[in-house]
């Protein structure tokens, strides 16, 4: 027993506590829907605690990684792995074997939970590792091994003694070719989750459809936010518009998140209604790339309430959002869409973002002067795992350098104007142009290469490669594509390869901005 009288006013913050409360308050209500399977909050908590009991002796405090789509296993891992006293490492299911191996080795993961549909990838990974992690198959088609594991385990739950202890490691390419491990702490996830509950209006009557990958920023902390509200998790292993609309109707879905590509897919699907006829408004939180006003207008006409957000892996997902003013709802559709397209203001647990010029000074709030976006607050990472130099470089003075450019409007709302030059945002996924360039440059016929983001109606941006071949060398577009596909995840493969000379400065430096401007200008001409 703690005899310190100060303890009555302090308890370490952890998002795991939300499930304890949800089970106590909403124990008999449905917590998770996954296909034809349903679990109450009491059952959900028991399964997570049993997972913790099974993993604790296997991990012994070392990280536990998971490769799985948006299934109940991912939700259970979000709670069960930290309850086992181990950091959670969620891995992008679209990565190549080399990329998965790097993450497993760098994080020093002791255990890998994986969905059976990823058996082939996992087999390749394990065969090429000197010291592979312990494997646990978990999901449909695992032969009941995961259920047996839970049934035989003794429930447990290790609460963090320090709220700033390591909760999870999320790997992101960032602005370099090698992924960096972004360290989340219990306190940050707790506060960010509560901010998401408040800003999105989650309640015990809400139902959340899992359209944003849980491997990305721990699902923007919604595994804990939805649980904190006592709302219903509706799993969706693969984003399919027809299935999504069916689940929206059957499970009375009220909330979902995703990139503009997901919203576009839903709005333009044959199954989409002329206007949502449900009793509750559908709230869509959109991030990953700026949504176009036309897409926002289409969603508005359909009865989908869209909130634009902005953030990075380093900020637990949405650090800023377009906090809607009630008076704006009376404006014409065009004006509403323009306002919704702004990234807005800091959420409840962050500090007001700064926009600074190249001289390091804050730019005027005139809606025109661009600068780099700087962030700070309770929802910022601890730092990069085993990379102090990168941590210091990212926040040399206590403000995180996002690498993104934006403007501040007179009302204090931020609007993103451009991404950092080396990062391509495709369907919400970060693609580092340097990484793709290095893969292409390893082809024996390639002399020089530049990769930029080009506009795409479905994904927002896609990588396009500009290649100069070696004298007398030959290579086709397909040759280059196949070469990259054998080395990187499929979504990183260039969608087009252009051969020819590259524009340069007077000192010989390749002018990537010229290539990028050509691509976007070409789109403008097509639209016109």
mmCIF file with all atom_site columns, C-alpha atoms in Angstrom, residues 61-236:
data_model
loop_
_atom_site.group_PDB
_atom_site.id
_atom_site.type_symbol
_atom_site.label_atom_id
_atom_site.label_alt_id
_atom_site.label_comp_id
_atom_site.label_asym_id
_atom_site.label_entity_id
_atom_site.label_seq_id
_atom_site.pdbx_PDB_ins_code
_atom_site.Cartn_x
_atom_site.Cartn_y
_atom_site.Cartn_z
_atom_site.occupancy
_atom_site.B_iso_or_equiv
_atom_site.pdbx_formal_charge
_atom_site.auth_seq_id
_atom_site.auth_comp_id
_atom_site.auth_asym_id
_atom_site.auth_atom_id
_atom_site.pdbx_PDB_model_num
ATOM 1   C CA . UNK A 1 61  ? 9.729   -7.324  -21.427 1.00 0.00 ? 61  UNK A CA 1
ATOM 2   C CA . UNK A 1 62  ? 11.074  -7.146  -24.991 1.00 0.00 ? 62  UNK A CA 1
ATOM 3   C CA . UNK A 1 63  ? 8.890   -5.714  -27.794 1.00 0.00 ? 63  UNK A CA 1
ATOM 4   C CA . UNK A 1 64  ? 6.135   -7.803  -29.379 1.00 0.00 ? 64  UNK A CA 1
ATOM 5   C CA . UNK A 1 65  ? 5.488   -7.172  -33.081 1.00 0.00 ? 65  UNK A CA 1
ATOM 6   C CA . UNK A 1 66  ? 2.297   -7.832  -35.014 1.00 0.00 ? 66  UNK A CA 1
ATOM 7   C CA . UNK A 1 67  ? 1.586   -8.282  -38.721 1.00 0.00 ? 67  UNK A CA 1
ATOM 8   C CA . UNK A 1 68  ? -2.164  -8.326  -39.251 1.00 0.00 ? 68  UNK A CA 1
ATOM 9   C CA . UNK A 1 69  ? -4.983  -6.453  -40.959 1.00 0.00 ? 69  UNK A CA 1
ATOM 10  C CA . UNK A 1 70  ? -7.770  -4.714  -39.016 1.00 0.00 ? 70  UNK A CA 1
ATOM 11  C CA . UNK A 1 71  ? -9.039  -7.725  -37.067 1.00 0.00 ? 71  UNK A CA 1
ATOM 12  C CA . UNK A 1 72  ? -9.944  -8.365  -33.430 1.00 0.00 ? 72  UNK A CA 1
ATOM 13  C CA . UNK A 1 73  ? -6.381  -9.629  -32.952 1.00 0.00 ? 73  UNK A CA 1
ATOM 14  C CA . UNK A 1 74  ? -5.012  -6.137  -33.629 1.00 0.00 ? 74  UNK A CA 1
ATOM 15  C CA . UNK A 1 75  ? -7.419  -4.651  -31.080 1.00 0.00 ? 75  UNK A CA 1
ATOM 16  C CA . UNK A 1 76  ? -6.464  -7.281  -28.510 1.00 0.00 ? 76  UNK A CA 1
ATOM 17  C CA . UNK A 1 77  ? -2.757  -6.659  -29.147 1.00 0.00 ? 77  UNK A CA 1
ATOM 18  C CA . UNK A 1 78  ? -3.207  -2.911  -28.552 1.00 0.00 ? 78  UNK A CA 1
ATOM 19  C CA . UNK A 1 79  ? -4.177  -3.766  -24.976 1.00 0.00 ? 79  UNK A CA 1
ATOM 20  C CA . UNK A 1 80  ? -2.718  -7.207  -24.320 1.00 0.00 ? 80  UNK A CA 1
ATOM 21  C CA . UNK A 1 81  ? 0.865   -6.522  -25.404 1.00 0.00 ? 81  UNK A CA 1
ATOM 22  C CA . UNK A 1 82  ? 1.378   -3.489  -23.110 1.00 0.00 ? 82  UNK A CA 1
ATOM 23  C CA . UNK A 1 83  ? -0.418  -5.368  -20.314 1.00 0.00 ? 83  UNK A CA 1
ATOM 24  C CA . UNK A 1 84  ? 2.300   -8.020  -20.712 1.00 0.00 ? 84  UNK A CA 1
ATOM 25  C CA . UNK A 1 85  ? 4.857   -5.327  -19.875 1.00 0.00 ? 85  UNK A CA 1
ATOM 26  C CA . UNK A 1 86  ? 6.118   -5.238  -23.481 1.00 0.00 ? 86  UNK A CA 1
ATOM 27  C CA . UNK A 1 87  ? 6.137   -2.419  -26.067 1.00 0.00 ? 87  UNK A CA 1
ATOM 28  C CA . UNK A 1 88  ? 3.906   -3.028  -29.098 1.00 0.00 ? 88  UNK A CA 1
ATOM 29  C CA . UNK A 1 89  ? 5.392   -2.869  -32.615 1.00 0.00 ? 89  UNK A CA 1
ATOM 30  C CA . UNK A 1 90  ? 2.727   -2.760  -35.341 1.00 0.00 ? 90  UNK A CA 1
ATOM 31  C CA . UNK A 1 91  ? 4.157   -3.472  -38.797 1.00 0.00 ? 91  UNK A CA 1
ATOM 32  C CA . UNK A 1 92  ? 2.715   -2.274  -42.086 1.00 0.00 ? 92  UNK A CA 1
ATOM 33  C CA . UNK A 1 93  ? 1.344   -5.386  -43.844 1.00 0.00 ? 93  UNK A CA 1
ATOM 34  C CA . UNK A 1 94  ? 2.323   -3.940  -47.238 1.00 0.00 ? 94  UNK A CA 1
ATOM 35  C CA . UNK A 1 95  ? 6.055   -3.896  -46.575 1.00 0.00 ? 95  UNK A CA 1
ATOM 36  C CA . UNK A 1 96  ? 8.580   -6.147  -48.272 1.00 0.00 ? 96  UNK A CA 1
ATOM 37  C CA . UNK A 1 97  ? 10.455  -8.930  -46.472 1.00 0.00 ? 97  UNK A CA 1
ATOM 38  C CA . UNK A 1 98  ? 13.615  -6.793  -46.228 1.00 0.00 ? 98  UNK A CA 1
ATOM 39  C CA . UNK A 1 99  ? 11.684  -3.966  -44.588 1.00 0.00 ? 99  UNK A CA 1
ATOM 40  C CA . UNK A 1 100 ? 9.977   -6.289  -42.099 1.00 0.00 ? 100 UNK A CA 1
ATOM 41  C CA . UNK A 1 101 ? 13.317  -7.882  -41.203 1.00 0.00 ? 101 UNK A CA 1
ATOM 42  C CA . UNK A 1 102 ? 14.849  -4.466  -40.545 1.00 0.00 ? 102 UNK A CA 1
ATOM 43  C CA . UNK A 1 103 ? 12.011  -3.476  -38.195 1.00 0.00 ? 103 UNK A CA 1
ATOM 44  C CA . UNK A 1 104 ? 12.085  -6.779  -36.299 1.00 0.00 ? 104 UNK A CA 1
ATOM 45  C CA . UNK A 1 105 ? 15.851  -6.605  -35.858 1.00 0.00 ? 105 UNK A CA 1
ATOM 46  C CA . UNK A 1 106 ? 16.021  -2.909  -35.015 1.00 0.00 ? 106 UNK A CA 1
ATOM 47  C CA . UNK A 1 107 ? 13.192  -3.145  -32.464 1.00 0.00 ? 107 UNK A CA 1
ATOM 48  C CA . UNK A 1 108 ? 14.670  -6.371  -31.043 1.00 0.00 ? 108 UNK A CA 1
ATOM 49  C CA . UNK A 1 109 ? 11.194  -7.911  -31.070 1.00 0.00 ? 109 UNK A CA 1
ATOM 50  C CA . UNK A 1 110 ? 10.987  -11.188 -29.151 1.00 0.00 ? 110 UNK A CA 1
ATOM 51  C CA . UNK A 1 111 ? 7.603   -12.298 -30.521 1.00 0.00 ? 111 UNK A CA 1
ATOM 52  C CA . UNK A 1 112 ? 5.777   -11.837 -33.816 1.00 0.00 ? 112 UNK A CA 1
ATOM 53  C CA . UNK A 1 113 ? 1.992   -12.223 -33.901 1.00 0.00 ? 113 UNK A CA 1
ATOM 54  C CA . UNK A 1 114 ? 0.840   -12.681 -37.469 1.00 0.00 ? 114 UNK A CA 1
ATOM 55  C CA . UNK A 1 115 ? -2.291  -13.322 -39.474 1.00 0.00 ? 115 UNK A CA 1
ATOM 56  C CA . UNK A 1 116 ? -2.301  -16.610 -41.452 1.00 0.00 ? 116 UNK A CA 1
ATOM 57  C CA . UNK A 1 117 ? -2.861  -14.749 -44.723 1.00 0.00 ? 117 UNK A CA 1
ATOM 58  C CA . UNK A 1 118 ? 0.676   -13.384 -44.252 1.00 0.00 ? 118 UNK A CA 1
ATOM 59  C CA . UNK A 1 119 ? 2.269   -16.826 -43.798 1.00 0.00 ? 119 UNK A CA 1
ATOM 60  C CA . UNK A 1 120 ? 4.292   -16.562 -47.014 1.00 0.00 ? 120 UNK A CA 1
ATOM 61  C CA . UNK A 1 121 ? 5.801   -13.207 -46.043 1.00 0.00 ? 121 UNK A CA 1
ATOM 62  C CA . UNK A 1 122 ? 6.542   -14.386 -42.508 1.00 0.00 ? 122 UNK A CA 1
ATOM 63  C CA . UNK A 1 123 ? 8.194   -17.591 -43.758 1.00 0.00 ? 123 UNK A CA 1
ATOM 64  C CA . UNK A 1 124 ? 10.489  -15.553 -46.016 1.00 0.00 ? 124 UNK A CA 1
ATOM 65  C CA . UNK A 1 125 ? 11.321  -13.194 -43.143 1.00 0.00 ? 125 UNK A CA 1
ATOM 66  C CA . UNK A 1 126 ? 12.085  -15.970 -40.662 1.00 0.00 ? 126 UNK A CA 1
ATOM 67  C CA . UNK A 1 127 ? 14.207  -17.944 -43.127 1.00 0.00 ? 127 UNK A CA 1
ATOM 68  C CA . UNK A 1 128 ? 16.433  -14.907 -43.685 1.00 0.00 ? 128 UNK A CA 1
ATOM 69  C CA . UNK A 1 129 ? 16.880  -13.912 -40.034 1.00 0.00 ? 129 UNK A CA 1
ATOM 70  C CA . UNK A 1 130 ? 19.750  -15.217 -37.904 1.00 0.00 ? 130 UNK A CA 1
ATOM 71  C CA . UNK A 1 131 ? 17.662  -14.900 -34.729 1.00 0.00 ? 131 UNK A CA 1
ATOM 72  C CA . UNK A 1 132 ? 13.983  -14.772 -35.669 1.00 0.00 ? 132 UNK A CA 1
ATOM 73  C CA . UNK A 1 133 ? 11.319  -13.931 -33.073 1.00 0.00 ? 133 UNK A CA 1
ATOM 74  C CA . UNK A 1 134 ? 8.903   -16.472 -31.605 1.00 0.00 ? 134 UNK A CA 1
ATOM 75  C CA . UNK A 1 135 ? 5.902   -16.838 -33.900 1.00 0.00 ? 135 UNK A CA 1
ATOM 76  C CA . UNK A 1 136 ? 2.232   -16.821 -32.904 1.00 0.00 ? 136 UNK A CA 1
ATOM 77  C CA . UNK A 1 137 ? -0.340  -17.359 -35.685 1.00 0.00 ? 137 UNK A CA 1
ATOM 78  C CA . UNK A 1 138 ? -3.499  -15.446 -34.872 1.00 0.00 ? 138 UNK A CA 1
ATOM 79  C CA . UNK A 1 139 ? -6.533  -14.990 -37.060 1.00 0.00 ? 139 UNK A CA 1
ATOM 80  C CA . UNK A 1 140 ? -8.957  -16.842 -39.339 1.00 0.00 ? 140 UNK A CA 1
ATOM 81  C CA . UNK A 1 141 ? -7.350  -20.062 -40.582 1.00 0.00 ? 141 UNK A CA 1
ATOM 82  C CA . UNK A 1 142 ? -4.884  -20.461 -37.716 1.00 0.00 ? 142 UNK A CA 1
ATOM 83  C CA . UNK A 1 143 ? -6.404  -23.815 -36.770 1.00 0.00 ? 143 UNK A CA 1
ATOM 84  C CA . UNK A 1 144 ? -7.531  -22.534 -33.407 1.00 0.00 ? 144 UNK A CA 1
ATOM 85  C CA . UNK A 1 145 ? -3.974  -22.048 -32.128 1.00 0.00 ? 145 UNK A CA 1
ATOM 86  C CA . UNK A 1 146 ? -4.623  -18.467 -30.999 1.00 0.00 ? 146 UNK A CA 1
ATOM 87  C CA . UNK A 1 147 ? -7.843  -19.380 -29.194 1.00 0.00 ? 147 UNK A CA 1
ATOM 88  C CA . UNK A 1 148 ? -6.071  -22.276 -27.492 1.00 0.00 ? 148 UNK A CA 1
ATOM 89  C CA . UNK A 1 149 ? -3.289  -19.915 -26.443 1.00 0.00 ? 149 UNK A CA 1
ATOM 90  C CA . UNK A 1 150 ? -5.804  -17.590 -24.796 1.00 0.00 ? 150 UNK A CA 1
ATOM 91  C CA . UNK A 1 151 ? -7.763  -20.418 -23.199 1.00 0.00 ? 151 UNK A CA 1
ATOM 92  C CA . UNK A 1 152 ? -4.679  -21.864 -21.532 1.00 0.00 ? 152 UNK A CA 1
ATOM 93  C CA . UNK A 1 153 ? -3.246  -18.524 -20.363 1.00 0.00 ? 153 UNK A CA 1
ATOM 94  C CA . UNK A 1 154 ? -3.592  -16.982 -16.930 1.00 0.00 ? 154 UNK A CA 1
ATOM 95  C CA . UNK A 1 155 ? -5.045  -13.457 -17.162 1.00 0.00 ? 155 UNK A CA 1
ATOM 96  C CA . UNK A 1 156 ? -2.700  -10.669 -16.107 1.00 0.00 ? 156 UNK A CA 1
ATOM 97  C CA . UNK A 1 157 ? -2.204  -6.945  -16.514 1.00 0.00 ? 157 UNK A CA 1
ATOM 98  C CA . UNK A 1 158 ? 0.952   -5.025  -15.718 1.00 0.00 ? 158 UNK A CA 1
ATOM 99  C CA . UNK A 1 159 ? 0.141   -1.354  -15.145 1.00 0.00 ? 159 UNK A CA 1
ATOM 100 C CA . UNK A 1 160 ? 2.967   1.065   -15.984 1.00 0.00 ? 160 UNK A CA 1
ATOM 101 C CA . UNK A 1 161 ? 4.710   2.560   -12.963 1.00 0.00 ? 161 UNK A CA 1
ATOM 102 C CA . UNK A 1 162 ? 5.825   5.503   -15.104 1.00 0.00 ? 162 UNK A CA 1
ATOM 103 C CA . UNK A 1 163 ? 3.266   7.094   -17.415 1.00 0.00 ? 163 UNK A CA 1
ATOM 104 C CA . UNK A 1 164 ? 6.064   8.172   -19.762 1.00 0.00 ? 164 UNK A CA 1
ATOM 105 C CA . UNK A 1 165 ? 7.327   4.626   -20.155 1.00 0.00 ? 165 UNK A CA 1
ATOM 106 C CA . UNK A 1 166 ? 7.401   3.049   -23.612 1.00 0.00 ? 166 UNK A CA 1
ATOM 107 C CA . UNK A 1 167 ? 3.980   1.911   -24.848 1.00 0.00 ? 167 UNK A CA 1
ATOM 108 C CA . UNK A 1 168 ? 4.670   1.230   -28.522 1.00 0.00 ? 168 UNK A CA 1
ATOM 109 C CA . UNK A 1 169 ? 7.144   1.754   -31.360 1.00 0.00 ? 169 UNK A CA 1
ATOM 110 C CA . UNK A 1 170 ? 5.740   2.856   -34.707 1.00 0.00 ? 170 UNK A CA 1
ATOM 111 C CA . UNK A 1 171 ? 8.099   2.741   -37.671 1.00 0.00 ? 171 UNK A CA 1
ATOM 112 C CA . UNK A 1 172 ? 7.940   5.407   -40.317 1.00 0.00 ? 172 UNK A CA 1
ATOM 113 C CA . UNK A 1 173 ? 10.177  6.185   -43.275 1.00 0.00 ? 173 UNK A CA 1
ATOM 114 C CA . UNK A 1 174 ? 10.158  9.853   -42.304 1.00 0.00 ? 174 UNK A CA 1
ATOM 115 C CA . UNK A 1 175 ? 12.528  11.856  -44.488 1.00 0.00 ? 175 UNK A CA 1
ATOM 116 C CA . UNK A 1 176 ? 15.259  9.222   -44.798 1.00 0.00 ? 176 UNK A CA 1
ATOM 117 C CA . UNK A 1 177 ? 15.430  5.856   -46.492 1.00 0.00 ? 177 UNK A CA 1
ATOM 118 C CA . UNK A 1 178 ? 15.712  3.847   -43.261 1.00 0.00 ? 178 UNK A CA 1
ATOM 119 C CA . UNK A 1 179 ? 12.568  3.600   -41.128 1.00 0.00 ? 179 UNK A CA 1
ATOM 120 C CA . UNK A 1 180 ? 12.756  5.328   -37.745 1.00 0.00 ? 180 UNK A CA 1
ATOM 121 C CA . UNK A 1 181 ? 11.089  3.891   -34.666 1.00 0.00 ? 181 UNK A CA 1
ATOM 122 C CA . UNK A 1 182 ? 8.767   6.509   -33.173 1.00 0.00 ? 182 UNK A CA 1
ATOM 123 C CA . UNK A 1 183 ? 8.361   5.908   -29.443 1.00 0.00 ? 183 UNK A CA 1
ATOM 124 C CA . UNK A 1 184 ? 4.901   6.441   -27.915 1.00 0.00 ? 184 UNK A CA 1
ATOM 125 C CA . UNK A 1 185 ? 4.407   6.714   -24.165 1.00 0.00 ? 185 UNK A CA 1
ATOM 126 C CA . UNK A 1 186 ? 1.369   5.773   -22.056 1.00 0.00 ? 186 UNK A CA 1
ATOM 127 C CA . UNK A 1 187 ? 0.655   9.376   -21.076 1.00 0.00 ? 187 UNK A CA 1
ATOM 128 C CA . UNK A 1 188 ? 0.647   10.656  -24.647 1.00 0.00 ? 188 UNK A CA 1
ATOM 129 C CA . UNK A 1 189 ? -1.611  7.871   -25.913 1.00 0.00 ? 189 UNK A CA 1
ATOM 130 C CA . UNK A 1 190 ? -4.019  8.377   -22.991 1.00 0.00 ? 190 UNK A CA 1
ATOM 131 C CA . UNK A 1 191 ? -4.370  12.104  -23.613 1.00 0.00 ? 191 UNK A CA 1
ATOM 132 C CA . UNK A 1 192 ? -4.492  11.804  -27.404 1.00 0.00 ? 192 UNK A CA 1
ATOM 133 C CA . UNK A 1 193 ? -7.213  9.152   -27.155 1.00 0.00 ? 193 UNK A CA 1
ATOM 134 C CA . UNK A 1 194 ? -9.308  11.398  -24.905 1.00 0.00 ? 194 UNK A CA 1
ATOM 135 C CA . UNK A 1 195 ? -8.826  14.259  -27.369 1.00 0.00 ? 195 UNK A CA 1
ATOM 136 C CA . UNK A 1 196 ? -10.161 12.029  -30.165 1.00 0.00 ? 196 UNK A CA 1
ATOM 137 C CA . UNK A 1 197 ? -13.189 11.080  -28.044 1.00 0.00 ? 197 UNK A CA 1
ATOM 138 C CA . UNK A 1 198 ? -14.004 14.719  -27.392 1.00 0.00 ? 198 UNK A CA 1
ATOM 139 C CA . UNK A 1 199 ? -13.316 16.125  -30.852 1.00 0.00 ? 199 UNK A CA 1
ATOM 140 C CA . UNK A 1 200 ? -15.159 13.400  -32.770 1.00 0.00 ? 200 UNK A CA 1
ATOM 141 C CA . UNK A 1 201 ? -18.123 13.070  -30.405 1.00 0.00 ? 201 UNK A CA 1
ATOM 142 C CA . UNK A 1 202 ? -17.659 9.388   -29.579 1.00 0.00 ? 202 UNK A CA 1
ATOM 143 C CA . UNK A 1 203 ? -20.204 8.069   -27.056 1.00 0.00 ? 203 UNK A CA 1
ATOM 144 C CA . UNK A 1 204 ? -21.402 4.694   -25.798 1.00 0.00 ? 204 UNK A CA 1
ATOM 145 C CA . UNK A 1 205 ? -23.974 4.675   -28.617 1.00 0.00 ? 205 UNK A CA 1
ATOM 146 C CA . UNK A 1 206 ? -21.333 5.144   -31.324 1.00 0.00 ? 206 UNK A CA 1
ATOM 147 C CA . UNK A 1 207 ? -20.036 2.470   -33.701 1.00 0.00 ? 207 UNK A CA 1
ATOM 148 C CA . UNK A 1 208 ? -16.579 2.879   -35.230 1.00 0.00 ? 208 UNK A CA 1
ATOM 149 C CA . UNK A 1 209 ? -15.693 1.229   -38.565 1.00 0.00 ? 209 UNK A CA 1
ATOM 150 C CA . UNK A 1 210 ? -12.003 0.325   -38.876 1.00 0.00 ? 210 UNK A CA 1
ATOM 151 C CA . UNK A 1 211 ? -11.023 1.850   -42.233 1.00 0.00 ? 211 UNK A CA 1
ATOM 152 C CA . UNK A 1 212 ? -7.736  3.413   -41.076 1.00 0.00 ? 212 UNK A CA 1
ATOM 153 C CA . UNK A 1 213 ? -5.014  0.755   -40.624 1.00 0.00 ? 213 UNK A CA 1
ATOM 154 C CA . UNK A 1 214 ? -4.336  -0.077  -36.984 1.00 0.00 ? 214 UNK A CA 1
ATOM 155 C CA . UNK A 1 215 ? -0.681  -0.553  -37.933 1.00 0.00 ? 215 UNK A CA 1
ATOM 156 C CA . UNK A 1 216 ? -0.504  3.175   -38.744 1.00 0.00 ? 216 UNK A CA 1
ATOM 157 C CA . UNK A 1 217 ? 0.115   5.340   -35.639 1.00 0.00 ? 217 UNK A CA 1
ATOM 158 C CA . UNK A 1 218 ? -1.708  2.674   -33.597 1.00 0.00 ? 218 UNK A CA 1
ATOM 159 C CA . UNK A 1 219 ? -4.825  3.507   -35.584 1.00 0.00 ? 219 UNK A CA 1
ATOM 160 C CA . UNK A 1 220 ? -4.517  7.203   -34.628 1.00 0.00 ? 220 UNK A CA 1
ATOM 161 C CA . UNK A 1 221 ? -5.084  5.987   -30.992 1.00 0.00 ? 221 UNK A CA 1
ATOM 162 C CA . UNK A 1 222 ? -8.687  5.008   -31.797 1.00 0.00 ? 222 UNK A CA 1
ATOM 163 C CA . UNK A 1 223 ? -8.270  1.455   -30.379 1.00 0.00 ? 223 UNK A CA 1
ATOM 164 C CA . UNK A 1 224 ? -8.153  3.207   -27.004 1.00 0.00 ? 224 UNK A CA 1
ATOM 165 C CA . UNK A 1 225 ? -10.450 6.145   -27.848 1.00 0.00 ? 225 UNK A CA 1
ATOM 166 C CA . UNK A 1 226 ? -13.359 3.952   -28.966 1.00 0.00 ? 226 UNK A CA 1
ATOM 167 C CA . UNK A 1 227 ? -12.859 1.797   -25.870 1.00 0.00 ? 227 UNK A CA 1
ATOM 168 C CA . UNK A 1 228 ? -12.770 4.862   -23.607 1.00 0.00 ? 228 UNK A CA 1
ATOM 169 C CA . UNK A 1 229 ? -16.186 5.880   -24.947 1.00 0.00 ? 229 UNK A CA 1
ATOM 170 C CA . UNK A 1 230 ? -17.603 2.381   -24.519 1.00 0.00 ? 230 UNK A CA 1
ATOM 171 C CA . UNK A 1 231 ? -18.427 2.426   -28.233 1.00 0.00 ? 231 UNK A CA 1
ATOM 172 C CA . UNK A 1 232 ? -18.475 -0.515  -30.641 1.00 0.00 ? 232 UNK A CA 1
ATOM 173 C CA . UNK A 1 233 ? -15.427 -1.509  -32.739 1.00 0.00 ? 233 UNK A CA 1
ATOM 174 C CA . UNK A 1 234 ? -16.442 -2.846  -36.186 1.00 0.00 ? 234 UNK A CA 1
ATOM 175 C CA . UNK A 1 235 ? -13.490 -4.593  -37.835 1.00 0.00 ? 235 UNK A CA 1
ATOM 176 C CA . UNK A 1 236 ? -12.821 -4.317  -41.557 1.00 0.00 ? 236 UNK A CA 1
#
